[in-house]
PDB file of C-alpha atoms in Angstrom:
ATOM      1  CA  GLY A  28      13.324   9.917  -6.041  1.00 72.00           C
ATOM      2  CA  GLU A  29      12.753   6.307  -6.633  1.00 79.00           C
ATOM      3  CA  ASN A  30      11.243   5.500  -9.132  1.00 89.00           C
ATOM      4  CA  VAL A  31       9.164   2.405 -10.173  1.00 95.00           C
ATOM      5  CA  GLU A  32       8.224   0.034 -13.095  1.00 97.00           C
ATOM      6  CA  GLN A  33       6.347  -2.104 -13.353  1.00 98.00           C
ATOM      7  CA  HIS A  34       5.275  -4.871 -16.295  1.00 97.00           C
ATOM      8  CA  PRO A  35       2.605  -5.637 -17.846  1.00 98.00           C
ATOM      9  CA  SER A  36      -0.551  -3.570 -16.767  1.00 97.00           C
ATOM     10  CA  THR A  37      -2.474  -6.894 -17.745  1.00 98.00           C
ATOM     11  CA  LEU A  38      -2.095 -10.383 -17.583  1.00 98.00           C
ATOM     12  CA  SER A  39      -4.258 -13.335 -19.113  1.00 98.00           C
ATOM     13  CA  VAL A  40      -3.688 -16.532 -17.552  1.00 98.00           C
ATOM     14  CA  GLN A  41      -5.361 -19.932 -17.811  1.00 98.00           C
ATOM     15  CA  GLU A  42      -5.996 -21.813 -14.716  1.00 98.00           C
ATOM     16  CA  GLY A  43      -2.628 -24.115 -14.043  1.00 97.00           C
ATOM     17  CA  ASP A  44      -0.242 -22.020 -15.559  1.00 98.00           C
ATOM     18  CA  SER A  45       1.667 -20.262 -14.098  1.00 98.00           C
ATOM     19  CA  ALA A  46       2.280 -15.720 -13.821  1.00 98.00           C
ATOM     20  CA  VAL A  47       5.216 -13.279 -13.598  1.00 98.00           C
ATOM     21  CA  ILE A  48       5.158  -9.708 -13.255  1.00 98.00           C
ATOM     22  CA  LYS A  49       8.242  -8.096 -13.336  1.00 98.00           C
ATOM     23  CA  CYS A  50       9.186  -4.238 -11.797  1.00 98.00           C
ATOM     24  CA  THR A  51      12.253  -2.365 -12.118  1.00 97.00           C
ATOM     25  CA  TYR A  52      13.341   0.876  -9.718  1.00 95.00           C
ATOM     26  CA  SER A  53      15.764   3.433 -10.010  1.00 92.00           C
ATOM     27  CA  ASP A  54      17.349   3.828  -6.209  1.00 88.00           C
ATOM     28  CA  SER A  55      19.903   1.845  -5.301  1.00 87.00           C
ATOM     29  CA  ALA A  56      19.583   2.305  -1.899  1.00 85.00           C
ATOM     30  CA  SER A  57      15.973   0.509  -1.855  1.00 88.00           C
ATOM     31  CA  ASN A  58      16.706  -2.227   0.180  1.00 87.00           C
ATOM     32  CA  TYR A  59      13.114  -3.501   1.254  1.00 89.00           C
ATOM     33  CA  PHE A  60      10.431  -5.040  -1.686  1.00 94.00           C
ATOM     34  CA  PRO A  61       7.207  -5.903  -0.574  1.00 94.00           C
ATOM     35  CA  TRP A  62       4.145  -7.490  -3.017  1.00 97.00           C
ATOM     36  CA  TYR A  63       1.004  -6.401  -2.528  1.00 98.00           C
ATOM     37  CA  LYS A  64      -2.881  -8.094  -3.985  1.00 98.00           C
ATOM     38  CA  GLN A  65      -5.759  -6.308  -4.723  1.00 98.00           C
ATOM     39  CA  GLU A  66      -9.168  -7.537  -4.694  1.00 97.00           C
ATOM     40  CA  LEU A  67     -12.481  -5.405  -5.306  1.00 94.00           C
ATOM     41  CA  GLY A  68     -13.240  -3.173  -2.576  1.00 91.00           C
ATOM     42  CA  LYS A  69     -10.443  -4.235  -0.674  1.00 95.00           C
ATOM     43  CA  GLY A  70      -6.759  -3.189   0.482  1.00 96.00           C
ATOM     44  CA  PRO A  71      -3.787  -3.740  -0.790  1.00 97.00           C
ATOM     45  CA  GLN A  72      -3.643  -7.571   0.919  1.00 96.00           C
ATOM     46  CA  LEU A  73       0.973  -7.962   1.475  1.00 95.00           C
ATOM     47  CA  ILE A  74       1.385 -11.605   0.036  1.00 97.00           C
ATOM     48  CA  ILE A  75       5.392 -11.180  -0.161  1.00 96.00           C
ATOM     49  CA  ASP A  76       8.081 -10.058   0.880  1.00 94.00           C
ATOM     50  CA  ILE A  77      12.006  -9.716   0.784  1.00 93.00           C
ATOM     51  CA  ARG A  78      14.843  -7.883   1.542  1.00 88.00           C
ATOM     52  CA  SER A  79      17.551  -6.853  -0.635  1.00 82.00           C
ATOM     53  CA  ASN A  80      20.081  -9.481   1.898  1.00 81.00           C
ATOM     54  CA  VAL A  81      17.908 -11.861   0.080  1.00 81.00           C
ATOM     55  CA  GLY A  82      18.061 -13.041  -3.879  1.00 91.00           C
ATOM     56  CA  GLU A  83      14.959 -15.843  -3.531  1.00 94.00           C
ATOM     57  CA  LYS A  84      11.637 -16.656  -1.017  1.00 94.00           C
ATOM     58  CA  LYS A  85       8.787 -18.452  -1.300  1.00 96.00           C
ATOM     59  CA  ASP A  86       5.864 -19.248   0.319  1.00 94.00           C
ATOM     60  CA  GLN A  87       4.228 -22.068  -1.601  1.00 96.00           C
ATOM     61  CA  ARG A  88       2.998 -20.896  -4.769  1.00 97.00           C
ATOM     62  CA  ILE A  89       4.052 -17.786  -4.514  1.00 98.00           C
ATOM     63  CA  ALA A  90       8.069 -16.387  -5.075  1.00 98.00           C
ATOM     64  CA  VAL A  91       9.856 -13.830  -5.822  1.00 98.00           C
ATOM     65  CA  THR A  92      13.111 -12.898  -7.707  1.00 97.00           C
ATOM     66  CA  LEU A  93      15.523 -10.309  -6.732  1.00 96.00           C
ATOM     67  CA  ASN A  94      18.750  -9.253  -8.907  1.00 95.00           C
ATOM     68  CA  LYS A  95      20.068  -6.072  -7.427  1.00 93.00           C
ATOM     69  CA  THR A  96      22.702  -5.003  -9.587  1.00 93.00           C
ATOM     70  CA  ALA A  97      19.535  -4.407 -12.825  1.00 94.00           C
ATOM     71  CA  LYS A  98      17.775  -3.064 -10.222  1.00 95.00           C
ATOM     72  CA  HIS A  99      15.029  -5.206 -10.538  1.00 95.00           C
ATOM     73  CA  PHE A 100      12.454  -7.980  -8.690  1.00 97.00           C
ATOM     74  CA  SER A 101       9.576 -10.331 -10.062  1.00 98.00           C
ATOM     75  CA  LEU A 102       6.812 -12.459  -8.927  1.00 98.00           C
ATOM     76  CA  HIS A 103       6.352 -15.667  -9.957  1.00 98.00           C
ATOM     77  CA  ILE A 104       3.156 -17.522  -9.454  1.00 98.00           C
ATOM     78  CA  THR A 105       2.622 -21.183 -10.027  1.00 98.00           C
ATOM     79  CA  GLU A 106      -0.021 -23.483 -10.384  1.00 98.00           C
ATOM     80  CA  THR A 107      -2.846 -20.243 -11.117  1.00 98.00           C
ATOM     81  CA  GLN A 108      -6.561 -20.001  -9.443  1.00 97.00           C
ATOM     82  CA  PRO A 109      -9.365 -17.715 -10.437  1.00 97.00           C
ATOM     83  CA  GLU A 110      -8.934 -16.741  -6.550  1.00 97.00           C
ATOM     84  CA  ASP A 111      -5.833 -15.468  -7.687  1.00 98.00           C
ATOM     85  CA  SER A 112      -7.166 -12.997  -9.691  1.00 98.00           C
ATOM     86  CA  ALA A 113      -6.524  -9.421  -8.462  1.00 98.00           C
ATOM     87  CA  VAL A 114      -4.034  -6.499  -9.109  1.00 98.00           C
ATOM     88  CA  TYR A 115      -0.590  -6.670  -7.780  1.00 98.00           C
ATOM     89  CA  PHE A 116       1.442  -4.161  -6.554  1.00 98.00           C
ATOM     90  CA  CYS A 117       4.789  -4.735  -6.873  1.00 98.00           C
ATOM     91  CA  ALA A 118       6.748  -1.831  -4.387  1.00 96.00           C
ATOM     92  CA  ALA A 119      10.229  -0.625  -3.320  1.00 93.00           C
ATOM     93  CA  LYS A 120      10.994   0.949   0.066  1.00 86.00           C
ATOM     94  CA  VAL A 121      13.640   3.655  -0.284  1.00 70.00           C
ATOM     95  CA  LEU A 122      15.880   3.755   2.619  1.00 58.00           C
ATOM     96  CA  TYR A 123      16.479   6.691   3.880  1.00 53.00           C
ATOM     97  CA  ASN A 124      13.033   8.516   2.860  1.00 55.00           C
ATOM     98  CA  ASN A 125      11.912   7.093   6.768  1.00 57.00           C
ATOM     99  CA  ASN A 126       8.943   5.306   5.497  1.00 63.00           C
ATOM    100  CA  ASP A 127       8.036   6.989   2.029  1.00 73.00           C
ATOM    101  CA  MET A 128       7.379   3.279   0.062  1.00 85.00           C
ATOM    102  CA  ARG A 129       6.930   3.873  -3.843  1.00 90.00           C
ATOM    103  CA  PHE A 130       4.227   1.228  -5.641  1.00 95.00           C
ATOM    104  CA  GLY A 131       4.535   0.532  -9.020  1.00 97.00           C
ATOM    105  CA  ALA A 132       1.250   0.810 -11.353  1.00 97.00           C
ATOM    106  CA  GLY A 133      -0.539  -2.577 -10.547  1.00 98.00           C
ATOM    107  CA  THR A 134      -0.671  -5.960 -12.088  1.00 98.00           C
ATOM    108  CA  ARG A 135      -4.212  -7.084 -13.690  1.00 98.00           C
ATOM    109  CA  LEU A 136      -4.379 -10.796 -13.438  1.00 98.00           C
ATOM    110  CA  THR A 137      -6.945 -12.683 -14.800  1.00 98.00           C
ATOM    111  CA  VAL A 138      -7.319 -16.424 -13.943  1.00 98.00           C
ATOM    112  CA  LYS A 139      -9.494 -18.127 -16.963  1.00 96.00           C
ATOM    113  CA  PRO A 140     -10.843 -21.225 -15.200  1.00 93.00           C
TER     114      PRO A 140
ATOM    115  CA  ASP B  22     -10.676  -9.340   7.957  1.00 54.00           C
ATOM    116  CA  THR B  23      -7.358  -7.102   7.931  1.00 67.00           C
ATOM    117  CA  GLU B  24      -5.768  -6.050  11.272  1.00 91.00           C
ATOM    118  CA  VAL B  25      -6.572  -2.482  10.769  1.00 96.00           C
ATOM    119  CA  THR B  26     -10.037  -1.338  10.825  1.00 97.00           C
ATOM    120  CA  GLN B  27     -11.389   1.730   9.247  1.00 98.00           C
ATOM    121  CA  THR B  28     -14.865   3.805   9.448  1.00 97.00           C
ATOM    122  CA  PRO B  29     -17.557   4.970   7.673  1.00 97.00           C
ATOM    123  CA  LYS B  30     -16.778   2.477   4.271  1.00 97.00           C
ATOM    124  CA  HIS B  31     -18.159   4.353   2.640  1.00 97.00           C
ATOM    125  CA  LEU B  32     -18.763   8.161   2.497  1.00 96.00           C
ATOM    126  CA  VAL B  33     -20.600  10.578   0.751  1.00 95.00           C
ATOM    127  CA  MET B  34     -20.006  14.462   1.222  1.00 92.00           C
ATOM    128  CA  GLY B  35     -20.839  17.954   0.282  1.00 89.00           C
ATOM    129  CA  MET B  36     -17.800  20.433  -0.587  1.00 88.00           C
ATOM    130  CA  THR B  37     -18.868  22.269   2.424  1.00 88.00           C
ATOM    131  CA  ASN B  38     -19.381  19.622   4.738  1.00 89.00           C
ATOM    132  CA  LYS B  39     -16.749  18.531   7.707  1.00 94.00           C
ATOM    133  CA  LYS B  40     -16.074  15.041   7.982  1.00 95.00           C
ATOM    134  CA  SER B  41     -13.746  12.574   9.679  1.00 97.00           C
ATOM    135  CA  LEU B  42     -12.134   9.716   8.904  1.00 98.00           C
ATOM    136  CA  LYS B  43     -11.221   6.809  12.164  1.00 98.00           C
ATOM    137  CA  CYS B  44      -8.956   4.124  11.728  1.00 98.00           C
ATOM    138  CA  GLU B  45      -7.835   2.055  14.055  1.00 97.00           C
ATOM    139  CA  GLN B  46      -5.144  -0.474  14.820  1.00 96.00           C
ATOM    140  CA  HIS B  47      -4.074  -2.891  17.912  1.00 90.00           C
ATOM    141  CA  MET B  48      -1.082  -5.113  16.608  1.00 91.00           C
ATOM    142  CA  GLY B  49       1.337  -2.614  18.979  1.00 89.00           C
ATOM    143  CA  HIS B  50       2.381  -0.456  15.643  1.00 90.00           C
ATOM    144  CA  ARG B  51       3.296   2.718  16.034  1.00 88.00           C
ATOM    145  CA  ALA B  52       3.735   3.418  12.138  1.00 89.00           C
ATOM    146  CA  MET B  53       0.580   4.714  11.320  1.00 92.00           C
ATOM    147  CA  TYR B  54       0.268   5.865   7.110  1.00 93.00           C
ATOM    148  CA  TRP B  55      -2.857   7.801   5.401  1.00 95.00           C
ATOM    149  CA  TYR B  56      -2.745   6.416   1.189  1.00 96.00           C
ATOM    150  CA  LYS B  57      -5.161   8.146  -1.079  1.00 96.00           C
ATOM    151  CA  GLN B  58      -5.898   5.793  -3.697  1.00 97.00           C
ATOM    152  CA  LYS B  59      -7.959   6.527  -7.458  1.00 97.00           C
ATOM    153  CA  ALA B  60      -9.464   4.529  -9.775  1.00 94.00           C
ATOM    154  CA  LYS B  61      -7.346   1.703 -11.096  1.00 91.00           C
ATOM    155  CA  LYS B  62      -4.042   3.565  -9.874  1.00 95.00           C
ATOM    156  CA  PRO B  63      -1.768   2.532  -6.768  1.00 96.00           C
ATOM    157  CA  PRO B  64      -1.925   4.247  -3.665  1.00 95.00           C
ATOM    158  CA  GLU B  65      -0.219   7.542  -2.954  1.00 93.00           C
ATOM    159  CA  LEU B  66       1.856   8.096   0.286  1.00 91.00           C
ATOM    160  CA  MET B  67      -0.705  11.273   2.217  1.00 93.00           C
ATOM    161  CA  PHE B  68       1.301  11.016   5.548  1.00 92.00           C
ATOM    162  CA  VAL B  69       2.723   9.355   7.829  1.00 90.00           C
ATOM    163  CA  TYR B  70       2.697   8.964  12.313  1.00 91.00           C
ATOM    164  CA  SER B  71       5.363   7.256  13.920  1.00 86.00           C
ATOM    165  CA  TYR B  72       5.153   7.601  17.619  1.00 87.00           C
ATOM    166  CA  GLU B  73       2.264   9.636  17.643  1.00 90.00           C
ATOM    167  CA  LYS B  74       4.172  12.058  15.627  1.00 89.00           C
ATOM    168  CA  LEU B  75       3.472  13.607  12.290  1.00 89.00           C
ATOM    169  CA  SER B  76       6.813  12.485  10.031  1.00 81.00           C
ATOM    170  CA  ILE B  77       5.822  13.485   6.177  1.00 74.00           C
ATOM    171  CA  ASN B  78       3.566  14.766   5.092  1.00 77.00           C
ATOM    172  CA  GLU B  79       3.557  15.328   1.209  1.00 78.00           C
ATOM    173  CA  SER B  80       2.717  18.783   0.209  1.00 84.00           C
ATOM    174  CA  VAL B  81      -1.189  17.248   0.809  1.00 92.00           C
ATOM    175  CA  PRO B  82      -3.545  20.540   0.484  1.00 93.00           C
ATOM    176  CA  SER B  83      -4.613  21.833   4.234  1.00 93.00           C
ATOM    177  CA  ARG B  84      -7.687  20.743   3.335  1.00 94.00           C
ATOM    178  CA  PHE B  85      -7.403  17.566   4.714  1.00 96.00           C
ATOM    179  CA  SER B  86      -6.266  17.016   8.682  1.00 95.00           C
ATOM    180  CA  PRO B  87      -4.621  14.108  10.216  1.00 96.00           C
ATOM    181  CA  GLU B  88      -4.993  13.515  13.649  1.00 96.00           C
ATOM    182  CA  CYS B  89      -2.865  10.871  16.161  1.00 95.00           C
ATOM    183  CA  PRO B  90      -4.356  10.862  18.743  1.00 94.00           C
ATOM    184  CA  ASN B  91      -2.492   8.059  20.313  1.00 92.00           C
ATOM    185  CA  SER B  92      -0.288   5.022  18.876  1.00 89.00           C
ATOM    186  CA  SER B  93      -3.508   2.807  17.617  1.00 95.00           C
ATOM    187  CA  LEU B  94      -5.233   5.520  16.362  1.00 97.00           C
ATOM    188  CA  LEU B  95      -5.210   7.902  13.190  1.00 97.00           C
ATOM    189  CA  ASN B  96      -7.974  10.294  11.833  1.00 98.00           C
ATOM    190  CA  LEU B  97      -8.287  12.103   9.024  1.00 97.00           C
ATOM    191  CA  HIS B  98     -10.725  15.762   8.943  1.00 97.00           C
ATOM    192  CA  LEU B  99     -12.091  16.456   5.186  1.00 96.00           C
ATOM    193  CA  HIS B 100     -12.814  19.586   5.347  1.00 94.00           C
ATOM    194  CA  ALA B 101     -14.384  21.853   1.372  1.00 93.00           C
ATOM    195  CA  LEU B 102     -13.118  19.130  -0.482  1.00 93.00           C
ATOM    196  CA  GLN B 103     -13.128  18.877  -3.709  1.00 94.00           C
ATOM    197  CA  PRO B 104     -14.699  16.773  -6.541  1.00 94.00           C
ATOM    198  CA  GLU B 105     -11.780  16.019  -7.677  1.00 95.00           C
ATOM    199  CA  ASP B 106     -10.749  14.152  -4.027  1.00 96.00           C
ATOM    200  CA  SER B 107     -13.663  11.100  -4.653  1.00 97.00           C
ATOM    201  CA  ALA B 108     -10.615   8.244  -4.126  1.00 97.00           C
ATOM    202  CA  LEU B 109     -10.182   5.404  -1.864  1.00 98.00           C
ATOM    203  CA  TYR B 110      -8.761   6.339   1.179  1.00 98.00           C
ATOM    204  CA  LEU B 111      -6.434   3.834   2.709  1.00 98.00           C
ATOM    205  CA  CYS B 112      -4.910   3.748   5.943  1.00 97.00           C
ATOM    206  CA  ALA B 113      -1.867   0.943   6.654  1.00 95.00           C
ATOM    207  CA  SER B 114       0.463   0.806  10.063  1.00 93.00           C
ATOM    208  CA  SER B 115       3.719  -1.003  10.582  1.00 89.00           C
ATOM    209  CA  GLN B 116       6.076  -1.834  14.022  1.00 84.00           C
ATOM    210  CA  GLY B 117       8.019   1.380  13.299  1.00 67.00           C
ATOM    211  CA  ARG B 118      10.838   0.038  15.966  1.00 58.00           C
ATOM    212  CA  GLY B 119      13.451   1.559  15.733  1.00 56.00           C
ATOM    213  CA  ARG B 120      16.599   2.826  12.565  1.00 53.00           C
ATOM    214  CA  GLY B 121      15.100  -0.662  11.485  1.00 52.00           C
ATOM    215  CA  PHE B 122      11.223  -0.087  10.629  1.00 54.00           C
ATOM    216  CA  SER B 123      11.812   1.107   7.173  1.00 58.00           C
ATOM    217  CA  ASN B 124      11.602  -2.057   6.388  1.00 63.00           C
ATOM    218  CA  GLN B 125       9.165  -3.728   7.995  1.00 77.00           C
ATOM    219  CA  PRO B 126       5.820  -4.906   5.951  1.00 86.00           C
ATOM    220  CA  GLN B 127       2.632  -2.153   6.078  1.00 90.00           C
ATOM    221  CA  HIS B 128      -0.968  -4.040   6.805  1.00 93.00           C
ATOM    222  CA  PHE B 129      -3.255  -1.848   4.955  1.00 96.00           C
ATOM    223  CA  GLY B 130      -6.860  -1.490   6.063  1.00 97.00           C
ATOM    224  CA  ASP B 131      -9.722  -2.104   3.779  1.00 97.00           C
ATOM    225  CA  GLY B 132     -10.455   1.886   3.004  1.00 97.00           C
ATOM    226  CA  THR B 133     -12.918   4.288   2.752  1.00 98.00           C
ATOM    227  CA  ARG B 134     -14.654   5.355   0.022  1.00 97.00           C
ATOM    228  CA  LEU B 135     -15.031   8.332  -0.593  1.00 97.00           C
ATOM    229  CA  SER B 136     -17.682  10.563  -2.255  1.00 95.00           C
ATOM    230  CA  ILE B 137     -17.706  14.227  -2.466  1.00 93.00           C
ATOM    231  CA  LEU B 138     -20.925  15.816  -4.486  1.00 90.00           C
TER     232      LEU B 138
END
């Protein structure tokens, strides 16, 4: 089955700096890669996603890149703000396994003011 | 505020109790999910309903019993739970339309935090 690895597990940056979180996946059939932000006491919130026919997608300060050959994808947050502090999860969708979506282990991002 | 509503937000129950978790969405989504999330871990898939039919059951113990009364509602019935079942239980939904729905985003509720005494 699909295996998603995510790193780093924790990341601390100064406000205004950039943050990068990286994930790798094992199943070349995966074609959908969402990123979720989870704040304390809340459920995961979809912040951006990318499909396998696209190499990069950007939404304001957030961007995601996908390298299908290397089977890795990354989340980039620019001009970080304290409210970006949260746990971020990447995920990969296994196309032929109906609705099964595998998550990475998560990255705790802390943005220091 | 999320568009997937879960009740109750918190639940404390004994091992012999029977309780139910509820989830509701009004986005017209036809796929609904239950996940279990332990502290500092990612969500783990438990059940998937597609068009009100159970399509995936990830080898979950029978003390967890899902139910999908209609396309907007999803329940999780709990009976004779163990202390290790204490966790955050998340509900999610996605469009679930046709073969392309495998790459549609899942929208999560804020979960029910369950504690088993």
